[in-house]
mmCIF file of C-alpha atoms and ligand atoms in Angstrom:
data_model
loop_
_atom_site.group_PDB
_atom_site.id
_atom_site.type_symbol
_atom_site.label_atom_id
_atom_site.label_comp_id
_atom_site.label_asym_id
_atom_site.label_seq_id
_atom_site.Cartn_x
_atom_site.Cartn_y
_atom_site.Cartn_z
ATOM 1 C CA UNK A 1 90.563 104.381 131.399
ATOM 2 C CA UNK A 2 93.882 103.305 129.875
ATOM 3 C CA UNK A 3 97.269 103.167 132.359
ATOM 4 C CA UNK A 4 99.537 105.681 131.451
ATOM 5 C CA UNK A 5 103.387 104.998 131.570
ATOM 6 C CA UNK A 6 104.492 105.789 134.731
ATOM 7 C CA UNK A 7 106.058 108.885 135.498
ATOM 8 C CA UNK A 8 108.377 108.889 132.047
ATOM 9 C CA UNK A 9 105.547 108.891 129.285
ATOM 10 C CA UNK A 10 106.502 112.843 128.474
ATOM 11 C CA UNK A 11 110.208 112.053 128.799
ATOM 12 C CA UNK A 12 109.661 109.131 126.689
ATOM 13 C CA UNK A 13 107.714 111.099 123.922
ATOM 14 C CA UNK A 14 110.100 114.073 123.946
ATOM 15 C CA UNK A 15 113.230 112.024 124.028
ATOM 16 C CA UNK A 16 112.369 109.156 121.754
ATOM 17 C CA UNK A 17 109.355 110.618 119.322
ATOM 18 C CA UNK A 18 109.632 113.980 118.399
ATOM 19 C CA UNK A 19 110.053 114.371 114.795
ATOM 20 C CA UNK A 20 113.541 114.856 113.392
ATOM 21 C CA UNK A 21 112.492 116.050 109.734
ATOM 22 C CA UNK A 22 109.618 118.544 109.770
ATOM 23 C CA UNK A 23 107.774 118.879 106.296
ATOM 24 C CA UNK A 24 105.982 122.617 105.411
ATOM 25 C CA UNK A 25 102.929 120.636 105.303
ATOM 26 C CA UNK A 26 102.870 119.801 108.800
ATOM 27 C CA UNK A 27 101.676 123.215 110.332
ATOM 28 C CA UNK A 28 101.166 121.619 113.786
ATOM 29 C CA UNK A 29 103.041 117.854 114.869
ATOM 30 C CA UNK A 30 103.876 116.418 118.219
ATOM 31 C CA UNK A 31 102.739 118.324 121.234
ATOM 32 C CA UNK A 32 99.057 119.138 121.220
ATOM 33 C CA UNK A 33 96.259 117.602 121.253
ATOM 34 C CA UNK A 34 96.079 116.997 117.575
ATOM 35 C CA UNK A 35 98.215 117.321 114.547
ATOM 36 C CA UNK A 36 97.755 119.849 111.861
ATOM 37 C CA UNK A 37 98.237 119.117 108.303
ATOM 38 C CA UNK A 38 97.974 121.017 104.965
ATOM 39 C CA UNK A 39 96.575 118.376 102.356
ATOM 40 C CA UNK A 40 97.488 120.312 98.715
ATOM 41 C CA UNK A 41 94.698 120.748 96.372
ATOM 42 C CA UNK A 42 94.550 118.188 93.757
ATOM 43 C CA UNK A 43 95.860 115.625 95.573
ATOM 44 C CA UNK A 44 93.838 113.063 97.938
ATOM 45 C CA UNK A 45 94.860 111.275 101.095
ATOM 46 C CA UNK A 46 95.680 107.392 101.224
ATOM 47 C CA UNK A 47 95.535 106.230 104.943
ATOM 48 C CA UNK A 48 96.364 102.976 106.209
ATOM 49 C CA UNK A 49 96.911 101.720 109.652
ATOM 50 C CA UNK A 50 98.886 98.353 110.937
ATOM 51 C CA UNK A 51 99.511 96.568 114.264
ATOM 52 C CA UNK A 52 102.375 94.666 115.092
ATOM 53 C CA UNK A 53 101.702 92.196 118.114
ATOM 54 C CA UNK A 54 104.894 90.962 119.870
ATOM 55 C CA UNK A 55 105.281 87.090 119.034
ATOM 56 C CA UNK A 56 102.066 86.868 116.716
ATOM 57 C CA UNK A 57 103.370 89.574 113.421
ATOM 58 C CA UNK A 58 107.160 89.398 115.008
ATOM 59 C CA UNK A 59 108.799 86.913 117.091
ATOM 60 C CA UNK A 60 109.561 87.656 120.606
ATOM 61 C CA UNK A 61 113.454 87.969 119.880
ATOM 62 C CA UNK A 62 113.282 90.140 117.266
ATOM 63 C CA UNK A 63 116.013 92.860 118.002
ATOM 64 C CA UNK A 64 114.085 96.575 118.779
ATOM 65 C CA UNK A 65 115.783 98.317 116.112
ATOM 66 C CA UNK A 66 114.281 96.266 113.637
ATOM 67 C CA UNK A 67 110.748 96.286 115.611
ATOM 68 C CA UNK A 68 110.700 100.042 115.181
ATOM 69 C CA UNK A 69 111.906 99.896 111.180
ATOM 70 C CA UNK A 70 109.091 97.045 110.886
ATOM 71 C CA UNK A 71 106.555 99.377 111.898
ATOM 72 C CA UNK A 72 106.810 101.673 109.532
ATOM 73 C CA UNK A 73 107.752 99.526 106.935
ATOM 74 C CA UNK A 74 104.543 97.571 106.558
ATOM 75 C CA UNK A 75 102.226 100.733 106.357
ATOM 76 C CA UNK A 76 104.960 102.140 103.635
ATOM 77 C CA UNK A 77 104.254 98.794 101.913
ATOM 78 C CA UNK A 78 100.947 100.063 101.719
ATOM 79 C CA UNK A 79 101.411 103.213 100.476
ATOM 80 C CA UNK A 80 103.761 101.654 97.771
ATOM 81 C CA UNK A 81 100.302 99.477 96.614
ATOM 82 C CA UNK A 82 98.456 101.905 96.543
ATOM 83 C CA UNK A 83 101.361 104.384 93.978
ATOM 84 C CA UNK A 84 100.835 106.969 97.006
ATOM 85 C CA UNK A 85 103.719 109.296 98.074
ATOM 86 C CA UNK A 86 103.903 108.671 102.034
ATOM 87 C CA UNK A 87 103.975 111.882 104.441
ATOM 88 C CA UNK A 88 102.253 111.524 107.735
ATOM 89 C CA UNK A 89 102.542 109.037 110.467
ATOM 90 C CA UNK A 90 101.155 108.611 114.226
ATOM 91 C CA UNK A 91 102.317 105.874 116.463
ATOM 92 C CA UNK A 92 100.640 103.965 119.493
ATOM 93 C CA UNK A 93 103.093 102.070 121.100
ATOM 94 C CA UNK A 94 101.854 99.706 123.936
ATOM 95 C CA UNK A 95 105.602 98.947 126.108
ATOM 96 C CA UNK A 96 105.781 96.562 128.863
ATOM 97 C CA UNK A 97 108.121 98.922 130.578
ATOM 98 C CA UNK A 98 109.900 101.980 129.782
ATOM 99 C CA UNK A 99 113.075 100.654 128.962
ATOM 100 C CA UNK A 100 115.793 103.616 127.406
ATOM 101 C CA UNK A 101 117.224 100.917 125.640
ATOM 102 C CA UNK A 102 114.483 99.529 123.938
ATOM 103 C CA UNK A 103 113.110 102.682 123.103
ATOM 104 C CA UNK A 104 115.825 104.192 122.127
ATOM 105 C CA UNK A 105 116.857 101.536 119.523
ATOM 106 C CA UNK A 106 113.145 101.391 118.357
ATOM 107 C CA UNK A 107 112.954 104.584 117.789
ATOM 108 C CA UNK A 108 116.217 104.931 115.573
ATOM 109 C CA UNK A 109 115.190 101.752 113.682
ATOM 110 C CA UNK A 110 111.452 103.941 112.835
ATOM 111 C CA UNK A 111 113.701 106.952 112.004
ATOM 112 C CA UNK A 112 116.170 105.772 109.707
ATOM 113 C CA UNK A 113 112.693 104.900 107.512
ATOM 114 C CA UNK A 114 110.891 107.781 108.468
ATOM 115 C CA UNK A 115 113.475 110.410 107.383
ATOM 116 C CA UNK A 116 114.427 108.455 104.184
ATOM 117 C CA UNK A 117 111.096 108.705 103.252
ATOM 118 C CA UNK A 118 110.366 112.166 104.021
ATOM 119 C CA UNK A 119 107.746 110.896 106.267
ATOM 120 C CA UNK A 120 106.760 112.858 109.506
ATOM 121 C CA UNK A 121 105.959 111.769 112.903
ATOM 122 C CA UNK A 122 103.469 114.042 114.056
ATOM 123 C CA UNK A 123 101.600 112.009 116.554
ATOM 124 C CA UNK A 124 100.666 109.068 118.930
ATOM 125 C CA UNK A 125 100.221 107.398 122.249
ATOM 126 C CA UNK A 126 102.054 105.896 124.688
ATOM 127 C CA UNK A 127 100.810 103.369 127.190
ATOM 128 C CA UNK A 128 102.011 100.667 129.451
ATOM 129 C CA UNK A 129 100.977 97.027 128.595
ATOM 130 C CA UNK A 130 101.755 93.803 126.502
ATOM 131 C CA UNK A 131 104.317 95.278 123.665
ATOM 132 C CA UNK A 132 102.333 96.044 120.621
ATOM 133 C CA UNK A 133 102.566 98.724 118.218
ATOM 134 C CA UNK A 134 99.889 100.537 115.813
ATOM 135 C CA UNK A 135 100.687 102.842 113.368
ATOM 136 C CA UNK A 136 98.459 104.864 110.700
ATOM 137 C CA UNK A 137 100.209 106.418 107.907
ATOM 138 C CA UNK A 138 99.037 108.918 105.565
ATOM 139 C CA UNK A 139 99.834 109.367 101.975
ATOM 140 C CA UNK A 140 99.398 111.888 99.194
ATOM 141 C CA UNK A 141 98.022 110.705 95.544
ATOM 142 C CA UNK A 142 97.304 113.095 92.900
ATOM 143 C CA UNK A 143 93.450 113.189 92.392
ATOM 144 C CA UNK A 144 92.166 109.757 90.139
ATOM 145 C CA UNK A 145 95.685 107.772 89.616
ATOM 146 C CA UNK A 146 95.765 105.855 92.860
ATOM 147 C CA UNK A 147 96.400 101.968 92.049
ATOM 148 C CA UNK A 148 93.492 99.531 93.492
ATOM 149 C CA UNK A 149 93.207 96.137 93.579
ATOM 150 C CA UNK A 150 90.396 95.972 91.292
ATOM 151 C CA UNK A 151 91.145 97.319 87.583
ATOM 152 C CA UNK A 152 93.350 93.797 86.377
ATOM 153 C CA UNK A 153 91.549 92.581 83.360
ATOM 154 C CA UNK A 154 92.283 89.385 81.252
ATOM 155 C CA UNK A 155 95.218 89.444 79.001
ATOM 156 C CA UNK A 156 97.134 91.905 81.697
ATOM 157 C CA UNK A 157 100.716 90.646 82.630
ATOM 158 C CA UNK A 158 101.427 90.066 85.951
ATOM 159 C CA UNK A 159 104.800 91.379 87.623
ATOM 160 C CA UNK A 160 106.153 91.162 91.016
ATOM 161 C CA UNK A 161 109.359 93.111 92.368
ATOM 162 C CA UNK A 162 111.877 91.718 94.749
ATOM 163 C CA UNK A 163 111.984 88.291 95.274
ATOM 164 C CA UNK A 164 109.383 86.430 96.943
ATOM 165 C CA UNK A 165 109.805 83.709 100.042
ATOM 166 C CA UNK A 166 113.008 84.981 101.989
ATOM 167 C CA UNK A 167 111.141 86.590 104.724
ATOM 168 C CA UNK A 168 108.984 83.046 105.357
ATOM 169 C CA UNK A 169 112.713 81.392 105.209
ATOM 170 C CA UNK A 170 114.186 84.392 107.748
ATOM 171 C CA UNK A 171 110.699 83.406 109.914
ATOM 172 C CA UNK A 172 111.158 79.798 109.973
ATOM 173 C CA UNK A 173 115.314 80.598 110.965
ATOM 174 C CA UNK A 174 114.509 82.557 114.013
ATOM 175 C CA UNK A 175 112.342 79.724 115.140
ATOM 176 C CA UNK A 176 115.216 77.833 115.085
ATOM 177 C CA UNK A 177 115.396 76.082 112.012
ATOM 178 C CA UNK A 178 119.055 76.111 110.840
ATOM 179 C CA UNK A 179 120.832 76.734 107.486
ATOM 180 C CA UNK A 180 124.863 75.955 107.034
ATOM 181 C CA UNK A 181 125.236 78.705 105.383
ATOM 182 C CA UNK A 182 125.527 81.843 107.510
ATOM 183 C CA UNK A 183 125.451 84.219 105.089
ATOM 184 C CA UNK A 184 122.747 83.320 103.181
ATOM 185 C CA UNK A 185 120.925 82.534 106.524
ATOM 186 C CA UNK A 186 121.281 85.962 107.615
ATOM 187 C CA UNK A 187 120.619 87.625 104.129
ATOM 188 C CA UNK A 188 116.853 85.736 105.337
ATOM 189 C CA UNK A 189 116.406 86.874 108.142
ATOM 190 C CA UNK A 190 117.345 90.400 107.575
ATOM 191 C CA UNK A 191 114.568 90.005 104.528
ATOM 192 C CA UNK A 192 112.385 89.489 107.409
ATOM 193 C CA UNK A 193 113.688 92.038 109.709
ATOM 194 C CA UNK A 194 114.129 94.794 107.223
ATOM 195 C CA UNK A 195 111.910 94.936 104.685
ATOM 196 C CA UNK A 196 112.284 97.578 101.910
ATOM 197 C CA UNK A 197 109.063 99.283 100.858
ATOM 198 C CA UNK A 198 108.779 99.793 97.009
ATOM 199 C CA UNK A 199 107.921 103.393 97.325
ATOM 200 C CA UNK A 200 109.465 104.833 93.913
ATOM 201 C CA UNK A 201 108.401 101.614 92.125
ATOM 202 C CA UNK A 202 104.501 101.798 93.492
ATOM 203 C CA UNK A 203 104.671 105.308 92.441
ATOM 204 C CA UNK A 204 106.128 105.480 88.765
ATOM 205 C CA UNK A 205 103.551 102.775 88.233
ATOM 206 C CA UNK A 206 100.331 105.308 88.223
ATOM 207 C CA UNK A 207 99.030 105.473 85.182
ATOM 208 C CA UNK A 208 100.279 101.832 84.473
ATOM 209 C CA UNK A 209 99.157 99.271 86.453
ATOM 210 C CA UNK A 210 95.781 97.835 86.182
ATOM 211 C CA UNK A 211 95.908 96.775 89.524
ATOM 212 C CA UNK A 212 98.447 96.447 92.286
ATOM 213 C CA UNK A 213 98.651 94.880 95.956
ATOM 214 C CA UNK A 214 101.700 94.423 98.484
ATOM 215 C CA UNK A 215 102.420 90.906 99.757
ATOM 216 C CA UNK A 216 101.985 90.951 103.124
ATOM 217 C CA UNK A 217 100.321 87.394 103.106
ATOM 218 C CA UNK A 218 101.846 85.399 100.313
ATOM 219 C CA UNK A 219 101.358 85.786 96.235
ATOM 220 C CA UNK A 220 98.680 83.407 96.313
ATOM 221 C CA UNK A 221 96.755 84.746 98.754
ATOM 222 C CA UNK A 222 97.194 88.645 97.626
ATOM 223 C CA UNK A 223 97.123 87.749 94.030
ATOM 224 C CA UNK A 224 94.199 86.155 95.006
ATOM 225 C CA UNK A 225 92.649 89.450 96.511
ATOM 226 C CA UNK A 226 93.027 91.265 92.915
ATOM 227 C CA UNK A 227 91.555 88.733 91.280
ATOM 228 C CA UNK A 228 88.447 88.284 93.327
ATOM 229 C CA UNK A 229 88.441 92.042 93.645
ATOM 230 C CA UNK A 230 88.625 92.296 89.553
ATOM 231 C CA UNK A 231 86.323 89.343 88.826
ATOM 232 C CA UNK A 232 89.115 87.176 86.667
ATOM 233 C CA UNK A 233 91.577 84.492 87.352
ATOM 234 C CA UNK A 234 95.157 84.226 86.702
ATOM 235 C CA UNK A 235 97.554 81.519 85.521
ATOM 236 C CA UNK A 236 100.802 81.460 87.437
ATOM 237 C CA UNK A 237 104.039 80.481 85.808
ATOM 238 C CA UNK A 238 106.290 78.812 88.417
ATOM 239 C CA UNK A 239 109.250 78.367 86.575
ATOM 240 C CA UNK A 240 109.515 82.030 86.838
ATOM 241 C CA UNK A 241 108.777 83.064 90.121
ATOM 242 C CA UNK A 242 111.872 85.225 91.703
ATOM 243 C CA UNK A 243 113.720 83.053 94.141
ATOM 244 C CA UNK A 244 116.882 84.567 95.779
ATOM 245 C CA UNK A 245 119.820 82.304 95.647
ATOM 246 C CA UNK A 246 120.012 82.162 99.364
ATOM 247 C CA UNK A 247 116.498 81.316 99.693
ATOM 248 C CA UNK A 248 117.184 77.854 97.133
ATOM 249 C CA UNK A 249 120.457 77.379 99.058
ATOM 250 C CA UNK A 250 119.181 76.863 102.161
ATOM 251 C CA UNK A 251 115.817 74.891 101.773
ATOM 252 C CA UNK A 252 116.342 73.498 98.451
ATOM 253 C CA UNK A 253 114.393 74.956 95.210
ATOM 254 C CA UNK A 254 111.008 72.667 95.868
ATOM 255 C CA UNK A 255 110.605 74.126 99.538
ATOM 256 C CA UNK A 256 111.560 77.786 97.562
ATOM 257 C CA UNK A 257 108.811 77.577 95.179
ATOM 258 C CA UNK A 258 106.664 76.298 97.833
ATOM 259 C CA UNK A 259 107.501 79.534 99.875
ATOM 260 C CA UNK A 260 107.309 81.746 96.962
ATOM 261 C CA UNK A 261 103.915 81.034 96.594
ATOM 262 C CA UNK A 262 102.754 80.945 100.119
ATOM 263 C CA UNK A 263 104.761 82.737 102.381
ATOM 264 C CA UNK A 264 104.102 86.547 104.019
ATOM 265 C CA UNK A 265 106.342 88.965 105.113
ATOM 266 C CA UNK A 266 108.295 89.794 101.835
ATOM 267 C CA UNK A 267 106.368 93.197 101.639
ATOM 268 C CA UNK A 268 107.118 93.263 97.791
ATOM 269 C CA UNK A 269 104.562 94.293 95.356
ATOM 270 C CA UNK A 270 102.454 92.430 92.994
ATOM 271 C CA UNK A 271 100.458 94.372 90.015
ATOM 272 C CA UNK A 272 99.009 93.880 86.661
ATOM 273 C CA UNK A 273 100.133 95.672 83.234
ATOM 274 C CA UNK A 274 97.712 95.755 80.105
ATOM 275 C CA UNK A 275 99.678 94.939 77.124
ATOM 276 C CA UNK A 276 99.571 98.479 75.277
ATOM 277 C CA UNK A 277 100.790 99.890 78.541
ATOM 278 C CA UNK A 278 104.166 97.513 78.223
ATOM 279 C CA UNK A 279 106.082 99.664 76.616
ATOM 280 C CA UNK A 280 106.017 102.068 78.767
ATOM 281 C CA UNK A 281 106.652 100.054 81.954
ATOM 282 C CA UNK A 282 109.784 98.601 80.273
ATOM 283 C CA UNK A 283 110.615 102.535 79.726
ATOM 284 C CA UNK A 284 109.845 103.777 84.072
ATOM 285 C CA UNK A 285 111.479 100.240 85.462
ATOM 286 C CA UNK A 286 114.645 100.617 83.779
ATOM 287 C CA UNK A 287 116.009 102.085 86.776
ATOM 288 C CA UNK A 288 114.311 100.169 89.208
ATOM 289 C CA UNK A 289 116.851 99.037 92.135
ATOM 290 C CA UNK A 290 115.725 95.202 91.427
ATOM 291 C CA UNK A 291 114.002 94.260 88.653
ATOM 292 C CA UNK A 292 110.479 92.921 88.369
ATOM 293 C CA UNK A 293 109.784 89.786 87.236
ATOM 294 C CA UNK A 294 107.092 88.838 84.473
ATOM 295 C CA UNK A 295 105.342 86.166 87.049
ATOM 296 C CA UNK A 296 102.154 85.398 84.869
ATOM 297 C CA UNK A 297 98.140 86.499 82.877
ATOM 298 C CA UNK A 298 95.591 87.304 84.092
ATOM 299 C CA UNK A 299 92.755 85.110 82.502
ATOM 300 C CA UNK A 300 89.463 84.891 81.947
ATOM 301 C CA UNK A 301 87.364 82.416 85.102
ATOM 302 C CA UNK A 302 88.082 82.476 88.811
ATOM 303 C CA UNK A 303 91.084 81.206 91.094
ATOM 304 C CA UNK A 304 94.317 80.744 90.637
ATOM 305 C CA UNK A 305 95.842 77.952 88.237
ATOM 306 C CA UNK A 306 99.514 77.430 87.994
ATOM 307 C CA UNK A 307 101.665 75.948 85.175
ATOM 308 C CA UNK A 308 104.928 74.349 84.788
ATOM 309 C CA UNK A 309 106.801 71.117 86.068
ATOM 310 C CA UNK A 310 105.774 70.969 89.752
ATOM 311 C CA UNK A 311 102.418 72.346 88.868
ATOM 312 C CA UNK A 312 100.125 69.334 89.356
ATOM 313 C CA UNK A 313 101.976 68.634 93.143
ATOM 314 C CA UNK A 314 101.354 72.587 94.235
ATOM 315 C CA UNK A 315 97.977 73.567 92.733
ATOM 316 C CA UNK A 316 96.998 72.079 95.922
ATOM 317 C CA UNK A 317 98.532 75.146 97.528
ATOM 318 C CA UNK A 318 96.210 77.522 95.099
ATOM 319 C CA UNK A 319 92.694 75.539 95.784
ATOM 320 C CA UNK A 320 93.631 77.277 99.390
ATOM 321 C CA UNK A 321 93.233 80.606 97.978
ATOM 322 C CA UNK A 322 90.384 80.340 95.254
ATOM 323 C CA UNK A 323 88.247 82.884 96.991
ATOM 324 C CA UNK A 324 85.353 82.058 94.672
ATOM 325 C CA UNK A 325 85.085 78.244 95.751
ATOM 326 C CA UNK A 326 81.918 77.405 97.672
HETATM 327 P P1 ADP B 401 96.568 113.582 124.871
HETATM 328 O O1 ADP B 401 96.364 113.238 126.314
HETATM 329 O O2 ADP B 401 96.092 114.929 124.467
HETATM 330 O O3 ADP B 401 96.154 112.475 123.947
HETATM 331 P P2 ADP B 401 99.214 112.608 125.089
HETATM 332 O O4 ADP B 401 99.707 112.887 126.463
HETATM 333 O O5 ADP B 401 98.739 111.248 124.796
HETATM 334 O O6 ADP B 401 98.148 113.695 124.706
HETATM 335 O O7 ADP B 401 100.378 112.974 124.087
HETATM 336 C C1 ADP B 401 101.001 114.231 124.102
HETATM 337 C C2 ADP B 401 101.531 114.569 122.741
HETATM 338 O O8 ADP B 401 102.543 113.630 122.374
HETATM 339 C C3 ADP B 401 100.479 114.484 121.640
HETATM 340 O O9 ADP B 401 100.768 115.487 120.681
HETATM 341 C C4 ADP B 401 100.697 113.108 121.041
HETATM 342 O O10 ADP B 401 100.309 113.085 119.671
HETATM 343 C C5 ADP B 401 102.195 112.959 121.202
HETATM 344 N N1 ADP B 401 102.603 111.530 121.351
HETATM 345 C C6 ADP B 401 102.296 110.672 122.346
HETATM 346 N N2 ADP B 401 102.866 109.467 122.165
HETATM 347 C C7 ADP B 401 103.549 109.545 121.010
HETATM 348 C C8 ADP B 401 104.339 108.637 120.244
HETATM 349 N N3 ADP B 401 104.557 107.374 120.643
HETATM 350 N N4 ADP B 401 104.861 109.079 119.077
HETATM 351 C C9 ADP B 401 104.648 110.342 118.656
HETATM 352 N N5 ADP B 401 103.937 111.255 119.310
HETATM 353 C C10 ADP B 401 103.391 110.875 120.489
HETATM 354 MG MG1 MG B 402 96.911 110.485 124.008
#
């Protein structure tokens, strides 16, 4: 038997985590036993589910407004990968105690995402313990186009959005490294805090992609999940990996690169484009908020090779991630 929340659990669920948007596809949400939804015909449901562990997938001083937006973040990360249209979420939230004031701001951090997205809290539970949080979210995807990790093919360019290492830079800040520049210091850490899903972007690229993956754990390592998952390798160009200029400013273009390649938390995407299909992705990213950057091929072999100037002294980095070595 699991220990309810003291006397406040319903107070806490109707105050903090009752829906403010309500979608007609939601016939029943928060209140009964279960939720009710109405899944359209053609279209087929993408679910994913994350938890967020206080001081192992955020640090223990991370402010509760951007624990809340976190949570939701990562599964619409997921959604984004996989070119689905979120709609549904439940949340378990574990809470040491049931403070207003870190509920409150956690829940207005997991609103301002929810309601931008159109996505529905319909759901959840809410216990007393170590502070943790679990959410699933559910997605829509027309019938056939959803993007997988396992369609790349040699010859198939390889993009990434965003920029790539500011979140490990924002990480390594709040653990007290130091940067004397403020403002690019807290551009990194509010990479890490606040994380902007490529929702639009995953979705325009249905039909496109070959093969597409958030990165959650670094480029190397999630590049290296589509290539094991596709059977081919890919050659990495490092001159022209995205690197914010705050990120270079404050550890220096070497340690960038370094954290371009290897660290988590940026939560942008990574996919593959055949050639003939190009055209077309020049056409649907025209109006993309940030635009992606050409990062490599996808080749013929296994692992992960890189090429360019600092190439020989980080390939080390890549042997980590060959996922075919013995
Ligand atoms: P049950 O005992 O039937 O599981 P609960 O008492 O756990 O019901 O929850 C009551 C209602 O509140 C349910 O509809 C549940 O989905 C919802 N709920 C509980 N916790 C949360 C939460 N953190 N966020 C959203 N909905 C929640
Ligand atoms: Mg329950």
């Amino acid at each position: 038997m699991k220990t309810p929340m003291a006397l406040s659990e319903f107070s806490i669920i109707e105050r903090y985590f009752t829906a403010q948007s309500h979608r007609k596809d939601v016939l029943l949400g928060v209140g009964d036993d279960a939720a009710l939804l109405q899944v359209p015909v053609g279209m087929q449901l993408a679910v994913s589910v994350d938890t967020l562990v206080a001081g192992r997938h955020f640090p223990e001083n991370t402010a509760p407004r951007a624990i809340g937006y976190k949570t939701l973040a990562v599964s619409l990360s997921d959604m984004a990968a996989m070119g689905a249209e979120p709609a549904w979420a439940t949340l378990a939230i574990t809470l040491p105690e049931s403070d207003p004031d870190f509920v409150g701001a956690f829940a207005e951090g997991l609103f301002v995402l929810a309601n931008q997205y159109g996505v529905e809290l319909v759901g959840g539970d809410t216990v007393r313990g170590p502070l943790s949080t679990t959410l699933q979210l559910q997605g829509l995807v027309p019938d056939g186009v959803a993007l997988l990790r396992n369609g790349a093919r040699p010859g198939d360019h390889i993009f990434v959005t965003g920029s790539l290492g500011d979140a490990g830079a924002g990480l390594a800040l709040r653990q007290g490294s130091t940067c004397a520049d403020e403002g690019a210091a807290d551009y990194l850490v509010s990479r890490l805090d606040y994380p902007v899903p490529r929702v639009e972007e995953g979705k325009t690229l249905r039909g496109i992609a070959s093969a597409a993956i958030d990165i959650s754990d670094g480029l190397l390592s999630d590049l290296g999940h589509i290539i094991e998952r596709s059977g081919c390798s890919a050659e990495l160009e490092l001159d022209r990996l995205p690197c914010s200029q705050a990120l270079r400013h404050c550890v220096g273009d070497g340690e960038a690169l370094k954290l371009a390649l290897t660290a988590g938390d940026d939560y942008e995407l990574c996919f593959t484009v055949p050639e003939a299909r190009l055209d077309r992705f020049t056409e649907v990213s025209a109006d993309w908020p940030a635009r992606p950057s050409y990062v490599g091929r996808i080749v013929a072999g296994n692992g992960i090779r890189l090429v360019g100037e600092s190439a020989d002294a980080l390939q080390g980095l890549a042997g980590g991630f060959d996922h075919f070595r013995e």
